[in-house]
Coordinates of C-alpha atoms in Angstrom, one line a residue:
Chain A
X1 CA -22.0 -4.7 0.0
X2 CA -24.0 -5.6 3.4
X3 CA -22.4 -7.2 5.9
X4 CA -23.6 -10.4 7.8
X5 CA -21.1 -11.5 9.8
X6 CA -19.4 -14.9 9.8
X7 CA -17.7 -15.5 13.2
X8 CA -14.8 -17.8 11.9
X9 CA -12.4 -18.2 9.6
X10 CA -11.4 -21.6 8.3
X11 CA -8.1 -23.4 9.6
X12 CA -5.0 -22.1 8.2
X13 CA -2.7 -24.0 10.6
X14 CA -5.0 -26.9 10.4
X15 CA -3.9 -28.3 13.8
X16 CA -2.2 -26.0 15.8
X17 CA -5.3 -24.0 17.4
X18 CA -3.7 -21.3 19.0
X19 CA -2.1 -20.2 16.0
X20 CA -5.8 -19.8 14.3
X21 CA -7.1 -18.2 17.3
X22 CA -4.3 -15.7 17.0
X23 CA -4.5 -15.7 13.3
X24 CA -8.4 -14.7 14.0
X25 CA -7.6 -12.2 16.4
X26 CA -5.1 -10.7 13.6
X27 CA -7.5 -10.7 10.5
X28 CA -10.2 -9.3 12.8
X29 CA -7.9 -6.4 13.8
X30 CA -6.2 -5.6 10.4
X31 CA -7.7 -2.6 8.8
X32 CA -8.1 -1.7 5.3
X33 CA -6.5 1.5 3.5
X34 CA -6.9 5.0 4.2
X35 CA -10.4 5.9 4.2
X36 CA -12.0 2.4 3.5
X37 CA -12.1 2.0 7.3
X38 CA -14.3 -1.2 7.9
X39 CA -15.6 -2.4 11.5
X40 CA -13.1 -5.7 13.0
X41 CA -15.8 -8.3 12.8
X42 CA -16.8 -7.2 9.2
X43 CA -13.0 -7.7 8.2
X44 CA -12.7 -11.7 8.1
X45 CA -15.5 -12.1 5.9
X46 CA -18.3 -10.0 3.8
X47 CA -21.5 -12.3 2.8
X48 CA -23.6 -11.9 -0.4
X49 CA -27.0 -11.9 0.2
X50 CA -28.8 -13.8 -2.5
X51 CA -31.7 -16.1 -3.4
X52 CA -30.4 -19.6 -3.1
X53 CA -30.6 -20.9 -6.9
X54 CA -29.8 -24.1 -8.4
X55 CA -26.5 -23.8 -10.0
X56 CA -25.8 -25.6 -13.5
X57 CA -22.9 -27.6 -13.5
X58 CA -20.4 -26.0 -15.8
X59 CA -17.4 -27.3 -18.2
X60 CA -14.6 -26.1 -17.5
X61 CA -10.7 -26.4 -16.5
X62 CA -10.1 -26.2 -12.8
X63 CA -8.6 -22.6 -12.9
X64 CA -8.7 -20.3 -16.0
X65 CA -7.0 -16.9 -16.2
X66 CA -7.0 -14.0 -19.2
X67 CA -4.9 -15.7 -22.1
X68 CA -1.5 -14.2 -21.7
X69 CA -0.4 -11.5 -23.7
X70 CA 3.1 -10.7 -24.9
X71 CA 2.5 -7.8 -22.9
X72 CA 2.0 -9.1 -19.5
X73 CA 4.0 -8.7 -16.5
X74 CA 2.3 -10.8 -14.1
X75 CA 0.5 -14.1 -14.5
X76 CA -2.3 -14.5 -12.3
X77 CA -4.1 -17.4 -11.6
X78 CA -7.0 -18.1 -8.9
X79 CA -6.0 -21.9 -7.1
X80 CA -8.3 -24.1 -5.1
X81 CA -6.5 -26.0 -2.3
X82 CA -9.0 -28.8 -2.5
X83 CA -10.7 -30.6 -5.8
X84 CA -14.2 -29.6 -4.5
X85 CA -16.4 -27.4 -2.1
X86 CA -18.3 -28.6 0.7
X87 CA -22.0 -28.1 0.8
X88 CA -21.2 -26.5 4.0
X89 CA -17.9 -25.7 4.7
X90 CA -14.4 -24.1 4.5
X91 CA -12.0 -24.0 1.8
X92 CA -8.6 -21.7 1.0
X93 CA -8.5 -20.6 -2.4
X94 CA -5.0 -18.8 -3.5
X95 CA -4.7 -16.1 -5.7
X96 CA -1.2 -17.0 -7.7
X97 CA 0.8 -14.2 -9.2
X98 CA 4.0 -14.5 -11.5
X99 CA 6.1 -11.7 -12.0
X100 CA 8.2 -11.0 -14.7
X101 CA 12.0 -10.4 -13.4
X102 CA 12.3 -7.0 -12.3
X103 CA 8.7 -6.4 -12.0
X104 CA 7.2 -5.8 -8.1
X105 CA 3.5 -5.5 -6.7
X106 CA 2.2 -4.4 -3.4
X107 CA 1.7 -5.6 0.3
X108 CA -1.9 -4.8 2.2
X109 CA 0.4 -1.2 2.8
X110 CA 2.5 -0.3 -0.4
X111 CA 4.8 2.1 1.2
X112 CA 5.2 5.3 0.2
X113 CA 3.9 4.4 -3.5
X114 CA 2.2 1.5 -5.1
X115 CA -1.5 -0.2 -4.8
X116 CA -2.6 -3.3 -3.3
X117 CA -4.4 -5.6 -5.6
X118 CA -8.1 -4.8 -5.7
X119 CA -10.2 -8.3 -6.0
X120 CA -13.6 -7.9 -7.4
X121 CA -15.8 -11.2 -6.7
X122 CA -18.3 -12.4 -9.3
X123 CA -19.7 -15.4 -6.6
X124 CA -23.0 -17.3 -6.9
X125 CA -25.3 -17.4 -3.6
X126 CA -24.1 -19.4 -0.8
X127 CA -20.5 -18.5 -1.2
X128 CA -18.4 -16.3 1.1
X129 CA -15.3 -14.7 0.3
X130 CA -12.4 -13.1 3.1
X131 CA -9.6 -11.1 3.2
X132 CA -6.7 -11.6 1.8
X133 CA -4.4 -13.4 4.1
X134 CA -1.2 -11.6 3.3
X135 CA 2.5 -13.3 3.3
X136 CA 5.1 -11.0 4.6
X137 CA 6.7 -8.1 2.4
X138 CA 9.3 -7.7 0.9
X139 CA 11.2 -3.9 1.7
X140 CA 11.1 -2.2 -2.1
X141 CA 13.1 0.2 -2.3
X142 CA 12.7 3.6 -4.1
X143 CA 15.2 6.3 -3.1
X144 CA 14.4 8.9 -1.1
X145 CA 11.4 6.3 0.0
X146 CA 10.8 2.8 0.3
X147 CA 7.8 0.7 -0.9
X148 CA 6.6 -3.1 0.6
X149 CA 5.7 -5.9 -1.4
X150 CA 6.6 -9.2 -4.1
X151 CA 8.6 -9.8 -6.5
X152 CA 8.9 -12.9 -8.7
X153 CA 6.2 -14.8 -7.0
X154 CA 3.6 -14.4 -4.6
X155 CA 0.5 -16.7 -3.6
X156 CA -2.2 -14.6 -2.0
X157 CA -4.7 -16.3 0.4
X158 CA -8.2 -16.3 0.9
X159 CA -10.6 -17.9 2.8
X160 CA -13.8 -19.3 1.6
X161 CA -16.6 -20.5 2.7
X162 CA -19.6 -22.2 1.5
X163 CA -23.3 -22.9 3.3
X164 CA -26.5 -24.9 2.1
X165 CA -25.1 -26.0 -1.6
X166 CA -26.4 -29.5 -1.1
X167 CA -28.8 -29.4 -4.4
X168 CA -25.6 -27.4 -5.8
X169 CA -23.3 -29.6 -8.7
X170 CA -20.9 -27.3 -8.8
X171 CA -19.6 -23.5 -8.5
X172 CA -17.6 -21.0 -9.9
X173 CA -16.0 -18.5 -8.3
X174 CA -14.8 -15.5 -10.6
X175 CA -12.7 -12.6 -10.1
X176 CA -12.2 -9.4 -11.7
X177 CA -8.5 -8.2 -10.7
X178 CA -6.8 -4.7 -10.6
X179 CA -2.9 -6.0 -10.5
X180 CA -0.5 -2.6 -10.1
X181 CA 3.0 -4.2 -11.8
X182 CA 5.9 -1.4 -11.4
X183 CA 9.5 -2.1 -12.6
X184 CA 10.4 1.6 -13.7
X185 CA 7.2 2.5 -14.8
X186 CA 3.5 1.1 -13.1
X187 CA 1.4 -0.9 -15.1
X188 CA -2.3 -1.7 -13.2
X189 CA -2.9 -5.0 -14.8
X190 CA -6.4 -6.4 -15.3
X191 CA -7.6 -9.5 -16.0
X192 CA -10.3 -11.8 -14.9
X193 CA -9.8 -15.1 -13.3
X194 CA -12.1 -18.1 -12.9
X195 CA -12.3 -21.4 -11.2
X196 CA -15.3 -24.1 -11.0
X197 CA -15.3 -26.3 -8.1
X198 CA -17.5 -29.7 -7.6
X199 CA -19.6 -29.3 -4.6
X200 CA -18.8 -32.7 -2.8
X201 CA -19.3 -33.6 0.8
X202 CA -15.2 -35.8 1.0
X203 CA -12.8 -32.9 0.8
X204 CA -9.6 -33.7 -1.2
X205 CA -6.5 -31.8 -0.9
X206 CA -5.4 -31.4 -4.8
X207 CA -1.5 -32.8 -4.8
X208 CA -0.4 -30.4 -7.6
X209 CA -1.1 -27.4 -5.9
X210 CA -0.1 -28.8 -2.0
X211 CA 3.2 -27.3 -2.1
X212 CA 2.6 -23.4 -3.2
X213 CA -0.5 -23.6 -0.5
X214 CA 2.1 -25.1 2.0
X215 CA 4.8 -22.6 1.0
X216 CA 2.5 -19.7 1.2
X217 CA 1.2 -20.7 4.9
X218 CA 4.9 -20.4 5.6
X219 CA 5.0 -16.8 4.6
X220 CA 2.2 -16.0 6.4
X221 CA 3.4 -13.8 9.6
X222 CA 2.0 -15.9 12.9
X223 CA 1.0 -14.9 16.4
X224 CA 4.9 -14.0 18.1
X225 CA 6.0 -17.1 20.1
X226 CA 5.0 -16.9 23.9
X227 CA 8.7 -17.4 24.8
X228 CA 8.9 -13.1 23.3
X229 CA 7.7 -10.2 25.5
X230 CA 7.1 -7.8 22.9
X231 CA 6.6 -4.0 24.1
X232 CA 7.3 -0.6 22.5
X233 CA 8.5 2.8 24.2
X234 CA 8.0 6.2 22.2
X235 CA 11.4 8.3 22.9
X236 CA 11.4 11.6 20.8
X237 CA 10.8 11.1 17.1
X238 CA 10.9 7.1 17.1
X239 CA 9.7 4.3 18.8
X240 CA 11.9 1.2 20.4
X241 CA 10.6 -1.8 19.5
X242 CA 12.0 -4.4 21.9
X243 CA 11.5 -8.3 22.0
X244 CA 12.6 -9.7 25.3
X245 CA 13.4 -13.3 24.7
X246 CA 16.5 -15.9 25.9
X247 CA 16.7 -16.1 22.0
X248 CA 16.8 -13.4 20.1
X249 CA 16.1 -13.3 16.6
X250 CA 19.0 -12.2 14.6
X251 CA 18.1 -9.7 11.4
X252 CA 14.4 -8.6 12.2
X253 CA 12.7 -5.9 9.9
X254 CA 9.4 -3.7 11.0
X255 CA 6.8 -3.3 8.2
X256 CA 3.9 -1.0 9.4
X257 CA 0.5 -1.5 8.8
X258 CA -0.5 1.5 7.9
X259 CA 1.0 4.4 7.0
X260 CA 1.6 7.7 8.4
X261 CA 3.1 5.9 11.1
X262 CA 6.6 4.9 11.0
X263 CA 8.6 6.4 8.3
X264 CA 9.1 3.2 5.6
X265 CA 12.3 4.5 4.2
X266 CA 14.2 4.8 7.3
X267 CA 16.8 2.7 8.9
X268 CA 15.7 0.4 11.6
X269 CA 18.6 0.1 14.0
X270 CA 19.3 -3.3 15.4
X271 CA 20.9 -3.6 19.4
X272 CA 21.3 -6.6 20.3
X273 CA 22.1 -8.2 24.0
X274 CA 21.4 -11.5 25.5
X275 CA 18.0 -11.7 26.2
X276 CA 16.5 -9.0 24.0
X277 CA 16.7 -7.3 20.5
X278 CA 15.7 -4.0 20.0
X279 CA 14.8 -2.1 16.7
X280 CA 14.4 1.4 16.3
X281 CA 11.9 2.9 14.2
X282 CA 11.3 6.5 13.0
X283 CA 7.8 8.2 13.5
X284 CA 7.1 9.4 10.0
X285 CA 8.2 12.8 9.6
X286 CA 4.7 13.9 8.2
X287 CA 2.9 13.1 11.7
X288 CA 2.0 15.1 14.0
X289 CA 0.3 13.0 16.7
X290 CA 2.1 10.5 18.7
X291 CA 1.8 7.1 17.8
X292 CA 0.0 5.1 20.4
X293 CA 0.1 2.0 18.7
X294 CA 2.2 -0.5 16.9
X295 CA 0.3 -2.4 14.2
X296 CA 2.6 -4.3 11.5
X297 CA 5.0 -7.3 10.5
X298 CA 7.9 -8.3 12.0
X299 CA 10.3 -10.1 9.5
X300 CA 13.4 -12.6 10.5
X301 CA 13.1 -14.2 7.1
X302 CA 10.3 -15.2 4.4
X303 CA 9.3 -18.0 6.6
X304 CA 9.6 -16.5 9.9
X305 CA 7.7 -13.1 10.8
X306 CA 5.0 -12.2 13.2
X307 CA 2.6 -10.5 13.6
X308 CA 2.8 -7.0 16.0
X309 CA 0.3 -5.2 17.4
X310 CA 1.5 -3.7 20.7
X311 CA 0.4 -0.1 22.4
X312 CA 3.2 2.4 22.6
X313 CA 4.4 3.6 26.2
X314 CA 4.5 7.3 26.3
X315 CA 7.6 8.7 27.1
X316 CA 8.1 9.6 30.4
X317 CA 9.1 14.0 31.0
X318 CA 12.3 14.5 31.2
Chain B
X1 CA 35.4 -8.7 19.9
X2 CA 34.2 -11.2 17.6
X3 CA 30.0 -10.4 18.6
X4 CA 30.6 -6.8 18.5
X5 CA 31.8 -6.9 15.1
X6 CA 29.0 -9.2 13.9
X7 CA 26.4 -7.0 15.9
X8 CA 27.8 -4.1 13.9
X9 CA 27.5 -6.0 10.6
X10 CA 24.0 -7.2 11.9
X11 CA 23.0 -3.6 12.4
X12 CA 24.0 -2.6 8.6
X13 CA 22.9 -5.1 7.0
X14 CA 19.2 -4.8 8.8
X15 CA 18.8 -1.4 7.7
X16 CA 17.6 -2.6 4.6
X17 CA 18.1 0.8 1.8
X18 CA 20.7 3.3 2.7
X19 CA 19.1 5.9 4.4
X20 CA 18.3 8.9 1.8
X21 CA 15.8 11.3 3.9
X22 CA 13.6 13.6 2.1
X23 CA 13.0 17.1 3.5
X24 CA 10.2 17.2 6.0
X25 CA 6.8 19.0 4.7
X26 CA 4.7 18.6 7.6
X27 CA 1.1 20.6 8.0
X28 CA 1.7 23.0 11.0
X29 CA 4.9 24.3 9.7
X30 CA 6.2 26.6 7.5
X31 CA 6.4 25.3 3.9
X32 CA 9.8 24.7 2.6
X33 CA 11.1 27.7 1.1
X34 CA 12.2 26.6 -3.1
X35 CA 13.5 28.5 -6.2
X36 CA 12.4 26.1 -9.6
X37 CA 12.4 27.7 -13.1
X38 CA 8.7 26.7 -15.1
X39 CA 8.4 25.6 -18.5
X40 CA 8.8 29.2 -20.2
X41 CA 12.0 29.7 -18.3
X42 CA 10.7 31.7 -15.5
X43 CA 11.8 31.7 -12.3
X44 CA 9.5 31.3 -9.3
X45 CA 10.4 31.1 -5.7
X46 CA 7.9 30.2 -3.0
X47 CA 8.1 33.6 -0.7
X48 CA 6.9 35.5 -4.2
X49 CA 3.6 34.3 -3.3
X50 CA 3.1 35.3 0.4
X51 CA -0.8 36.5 0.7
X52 CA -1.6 34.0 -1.5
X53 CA -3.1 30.3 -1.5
X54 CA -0.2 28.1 -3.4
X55 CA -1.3 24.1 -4.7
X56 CA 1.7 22.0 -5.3
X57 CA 0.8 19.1 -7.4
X58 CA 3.0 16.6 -8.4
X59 CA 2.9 15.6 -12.1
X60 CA 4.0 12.7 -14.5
X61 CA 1.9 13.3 -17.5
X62 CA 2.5 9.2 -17.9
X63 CA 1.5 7.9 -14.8
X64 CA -1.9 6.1 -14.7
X65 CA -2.6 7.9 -11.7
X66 CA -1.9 10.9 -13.0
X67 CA -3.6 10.3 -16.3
X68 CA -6.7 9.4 -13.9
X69 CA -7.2 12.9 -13.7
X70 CA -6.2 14.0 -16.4
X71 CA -8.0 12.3 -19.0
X72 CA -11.3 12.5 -16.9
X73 CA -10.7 16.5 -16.8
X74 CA -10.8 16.2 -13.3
X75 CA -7.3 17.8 -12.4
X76 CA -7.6 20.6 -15.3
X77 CA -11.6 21.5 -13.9
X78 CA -9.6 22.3 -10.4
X79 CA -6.8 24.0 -11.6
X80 CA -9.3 26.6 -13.5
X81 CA -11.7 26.8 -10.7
X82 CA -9.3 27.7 -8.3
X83 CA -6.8 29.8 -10.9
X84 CA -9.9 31.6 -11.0
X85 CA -10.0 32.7 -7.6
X86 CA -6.5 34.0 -7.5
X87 CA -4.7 30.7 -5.7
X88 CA -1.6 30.0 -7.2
X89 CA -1.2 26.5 -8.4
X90 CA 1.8 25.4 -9.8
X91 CA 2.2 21.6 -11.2
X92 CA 5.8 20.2 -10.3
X93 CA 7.3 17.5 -12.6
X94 CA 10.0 16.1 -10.8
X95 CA 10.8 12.9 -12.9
X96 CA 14.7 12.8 -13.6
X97 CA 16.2 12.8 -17.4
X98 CA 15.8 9.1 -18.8
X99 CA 12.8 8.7 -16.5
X100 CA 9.1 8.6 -16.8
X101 CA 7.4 11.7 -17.0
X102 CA 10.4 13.7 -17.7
X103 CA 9.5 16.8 -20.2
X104 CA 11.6 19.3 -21.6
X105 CA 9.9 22.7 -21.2
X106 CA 8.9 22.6 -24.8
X107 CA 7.1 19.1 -24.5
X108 CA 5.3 20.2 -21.5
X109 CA 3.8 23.4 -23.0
X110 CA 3.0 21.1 -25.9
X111 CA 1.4 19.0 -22.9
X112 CA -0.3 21.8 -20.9
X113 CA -1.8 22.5 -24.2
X114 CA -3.6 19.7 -25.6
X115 CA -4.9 18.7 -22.2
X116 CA -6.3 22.3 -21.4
X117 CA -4.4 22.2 -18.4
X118 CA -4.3 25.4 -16.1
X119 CA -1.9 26.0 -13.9
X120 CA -0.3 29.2 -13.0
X121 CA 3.2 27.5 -13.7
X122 CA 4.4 24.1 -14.4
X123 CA 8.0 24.0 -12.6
X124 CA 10.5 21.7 -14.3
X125 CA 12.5 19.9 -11.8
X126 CA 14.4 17.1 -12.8
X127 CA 17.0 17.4 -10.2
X128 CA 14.2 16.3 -7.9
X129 CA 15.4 18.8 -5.7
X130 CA 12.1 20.6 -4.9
X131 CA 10.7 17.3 -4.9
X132 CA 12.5 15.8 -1.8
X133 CA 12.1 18.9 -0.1
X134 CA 8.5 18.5 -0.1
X135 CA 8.8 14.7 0.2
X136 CA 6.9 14.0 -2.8
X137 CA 6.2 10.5 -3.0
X138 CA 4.0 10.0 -5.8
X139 CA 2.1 11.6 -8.7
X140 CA 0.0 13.2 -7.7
X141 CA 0.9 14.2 -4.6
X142 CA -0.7 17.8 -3.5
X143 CA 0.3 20.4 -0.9
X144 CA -1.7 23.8 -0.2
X145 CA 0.1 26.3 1.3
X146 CA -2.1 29.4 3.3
X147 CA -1.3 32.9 2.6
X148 CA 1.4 33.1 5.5
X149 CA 3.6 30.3 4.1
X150 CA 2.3 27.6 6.3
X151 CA 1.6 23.9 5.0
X152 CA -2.2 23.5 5.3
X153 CA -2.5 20.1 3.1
X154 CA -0.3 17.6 2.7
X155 CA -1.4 14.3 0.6
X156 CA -3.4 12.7 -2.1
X157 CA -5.7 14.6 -4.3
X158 CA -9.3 12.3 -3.0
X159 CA -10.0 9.6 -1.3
X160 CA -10.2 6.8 -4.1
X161 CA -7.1 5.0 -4.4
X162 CA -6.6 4.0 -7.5
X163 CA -6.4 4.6 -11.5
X164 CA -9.5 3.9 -12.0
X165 CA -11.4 7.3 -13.8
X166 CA -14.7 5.6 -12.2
X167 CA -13.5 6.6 -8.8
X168 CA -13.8 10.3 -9.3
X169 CA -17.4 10.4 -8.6
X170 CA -18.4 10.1 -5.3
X171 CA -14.5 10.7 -4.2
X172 CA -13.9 13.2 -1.3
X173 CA -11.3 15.4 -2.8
X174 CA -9.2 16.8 -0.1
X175 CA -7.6 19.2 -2.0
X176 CA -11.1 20.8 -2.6
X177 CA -12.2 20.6 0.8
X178 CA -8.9 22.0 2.1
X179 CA -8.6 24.9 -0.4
X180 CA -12.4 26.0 0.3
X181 CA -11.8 25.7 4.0
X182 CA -8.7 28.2 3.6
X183 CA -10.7 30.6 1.6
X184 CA -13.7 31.1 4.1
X185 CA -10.8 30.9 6.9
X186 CA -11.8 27.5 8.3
X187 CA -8.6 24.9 9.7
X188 CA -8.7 21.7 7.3
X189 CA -10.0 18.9 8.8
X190 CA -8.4 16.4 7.0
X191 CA -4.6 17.8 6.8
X192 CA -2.7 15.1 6.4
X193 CA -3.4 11.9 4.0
X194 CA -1.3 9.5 2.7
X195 CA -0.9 10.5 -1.4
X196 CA -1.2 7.3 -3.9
X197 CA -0.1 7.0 -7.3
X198 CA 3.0 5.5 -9.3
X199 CA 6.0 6.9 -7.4
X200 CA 8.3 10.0 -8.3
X201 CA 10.8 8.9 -10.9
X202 CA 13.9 10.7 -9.0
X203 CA 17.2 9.9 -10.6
X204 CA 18.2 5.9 -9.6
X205 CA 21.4 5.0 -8.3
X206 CA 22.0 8.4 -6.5
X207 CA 20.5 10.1 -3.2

């Protein structure tokens, strides 16, 4: 898949701008698994190169997903926020997974087990698809270790965008999906989902979908407020997270972005004083270099987490 | 009085799982020591194979992960390779009674059979003891021990992560690359990886 660049991703947090510059600055510095390494402006978005084609209008519902089976643990739909593309524009699209009680899948890290969903995009020329702009996890756990990810429901978003579809009628953007479900046993579900969009210059929010989109931007971790100093001290075999702040948050929990980092099973000690709240966070016992940087989530509650991404003071000789 | 107490109860109740450490297998030091009895009821213990090469691979025979390798021939084609060459490789199935994966020893010689598997030993060890010592998270999850007892490899068998038999081509296998840089007495360059697959079905409810 080549890569030529786009340079912006569409509003999330439609008017507050400092929340999508920071959003930008996260999606641009979030990195992909282990060994699938990409470079930070390639992140946001990946374009298609193709010849620009007339595209024939197409019957269809506005989403469509693999007729469910008896056997299915997750149902998976792909959402459009809006009724139509832009010839030239932005849109969010969600990807909209159901669980089955007792049935999990995986954050952008699983944790010590697990796989993130893998999206393959079927997309006609002129179309751009971006990262998944992940909610915060969910802490799985799976004694001795400890996974990260969703349960019941989960609305994953992405951003689109669209350029030069003026003699377009209408697109459809499909998706090949690799879902891992795990309950007891792991299940990677597949299953192909498919939505055609009118091309149309008046964007239109559709009202039946408003409130997962609006619920899922909630999840979303945001930049930390600027009333938090947020640093992070390395002191033997952990790492002390501390937020300085007149009000500190009460239960916090540190998901890592990668692994091989902190240790996602262990306890994250809370002190609290005052003006600051401090969490303590085990280096992962397999490491063997010192961590130099703190790249993850930091969770109050489902609606209420940030994003961390902090360099790690050395600790001073004793 | 009152903010201690709820400090204290904050502090409990953001530690999220009870704490339930696995053993510490890290590449550098020596390799956790184990006794584990195999599938014909042998006994093997890790210091019988100082001077030799020893693979660890953790096994669920139901996994998709697992059966990844499996049904591709991919796992068995390393096995016999490096059996071959006198490394020791002994396939550890650490699923607990009830769970996934879990084999009595007749079921898994009835296993290592029809998939012309080749370890030296499959080690049966539903107590998941040998399993948290290693801190075997998932199947598979490999470890390559050097002649003097040290951990050498510690991680996932390639670099594809997924269950996909597609991904086998093309994948960097680390265990590969790690077990022909021991042979021709070269450090492994890429030690330490993080292992995927379904997790390892220890016994729930306990530590």
């Amino acid at each position: 898949m080549s890569g030529v660049t786009v340079d912006r991703v569409p509003p999330l947090f439609g008017s507050c701008p400092l929340a999508e510059s920071i959003l930008e600055a996260f999606l641009a510095s979030s990195s992909l698994r282990f060994g699938r390494q990409r470079s930070q402006i390639e992140t946001a978005f990946v374009l298609r190169r193709g010849v620009a084609a007339l595209m024939v209008a197409t019957v269809s519902t506005p989403f469509t997903a693999e007729p469910p089976t008896a056997d299915r643990r997750a149902e998976v739909r792909l959402l459009a926020e809006m009724q139509s593309v832009q010839p030239s524009g932005e849109l969010w699209v969600g990807l909209h997974v159901e669980l089955r009680p007792g049935w999990h899948t995986y954050w952008t890290n699983p944790g010590d087990s697990g796989e993130p969903v893998r999206i393959d995009w079927k997309l006609p020329p002129g179309i751009v698809t971006g990262d998944i702009v992940w909610p915060a996890p969910h802490r799985l756990p799976n004694p001795p270790f400890m996974d990260f990810g969703y349960e019941n429901e989960v609305l994953l978003l992405i951003p689109i965008r669209t350029a030069d579809l003026r003699r377009t009628a209408s697109v459809t953007l499909e998706a090949d999906l690799r879902l891992l479900v795990c309950k007891d046993i792991c299940v990677p579900e597949r299953s192909t989902v498919a939505i055609t969009l009118p091309v149309s210059r008046i964007p239109q929010k559709r009202s039946d979908v408003e409130p997962l989109f609006a619920a899922a931007r909630r999840r979303v971790p945001r930049a930390p407020p600027v009333s938090w100093r947020l640093r992070a001290q390395a002191r033997d075999r952990t790492v002390i997270m501390t937020i300085d702040t007149e009000q500190p948050p009460h239960a916090i929990e540190f998901f890592p972005l990668r692994p091989l980092e902190i240790r996602h099973a262990a306890p994250q000690p809370v002190r609290r004083s005052p003006a600051a709240v401090s969490l303590t966070l085990e280096i992962d016992e397999r490491r063997r270099e010192p961590l130099s940087h703190l790249s993850g989530v930091l969770v109050i509650d489902q609606e209420h987490s940030v994003t961390v991404d902090v360099p790690v003071l050395a600790e001073r000789p004793r | 009085m009152k903010i201690r107490f709820f400090a204290f109860v904050l502090a409990l109740t953001s530690c999220g799982a009870p704490d339930t450490f696995a053993g510490a297998a890290r590449v550098g030091d020596a390799a956790p020591g184990f006794t584990a009895t195999d599938s014909n009821g042998r006994t093997h213990r890790l210091s019988d194979y100082k001077g030799k090469l020893v693979v660890l691979e953790w096994h669920n025979r139901e996994c998709p992960y697992t059966r990844k390798h499996y049904e591709s021939g991919n796992m068995q084609k390393l096995q016999k390779e490096w059996t071959g060459k006198g490394v020791v490789w002994l396939t550890v199935i650490s699923s607990a009674p009830g769970e996934q994966g879990y084999v009595t020893a007749s079921e898994e010689n009835a296993h290592l059979e029809k998939m012309h598997a080749a370890p030296t030993a499959a080690l049966l060890d539903p107590k998941g003891d040998v399993g948290r010592l290693y801190g075997a998270r998932t199947t598979p999850h490999m470890f390559l021990i050097d002649t003097n007892g040290t951990l050498i490899y510690n991680g996932a068998i390639d670099d594809r992560p997924t269950s996909d038999p597609s991904d086998i081509n093309g994948a960097t296998n680390y265990v590969m690359a790690a077990l022909q840089e021991a042979v021709s007495g070269k450090p492994v360059a890429t030690a330490t990886t993080q292992p995927y697959g379904c997790n390892v079905k220890y016994a729930r409810g306990t530590s």
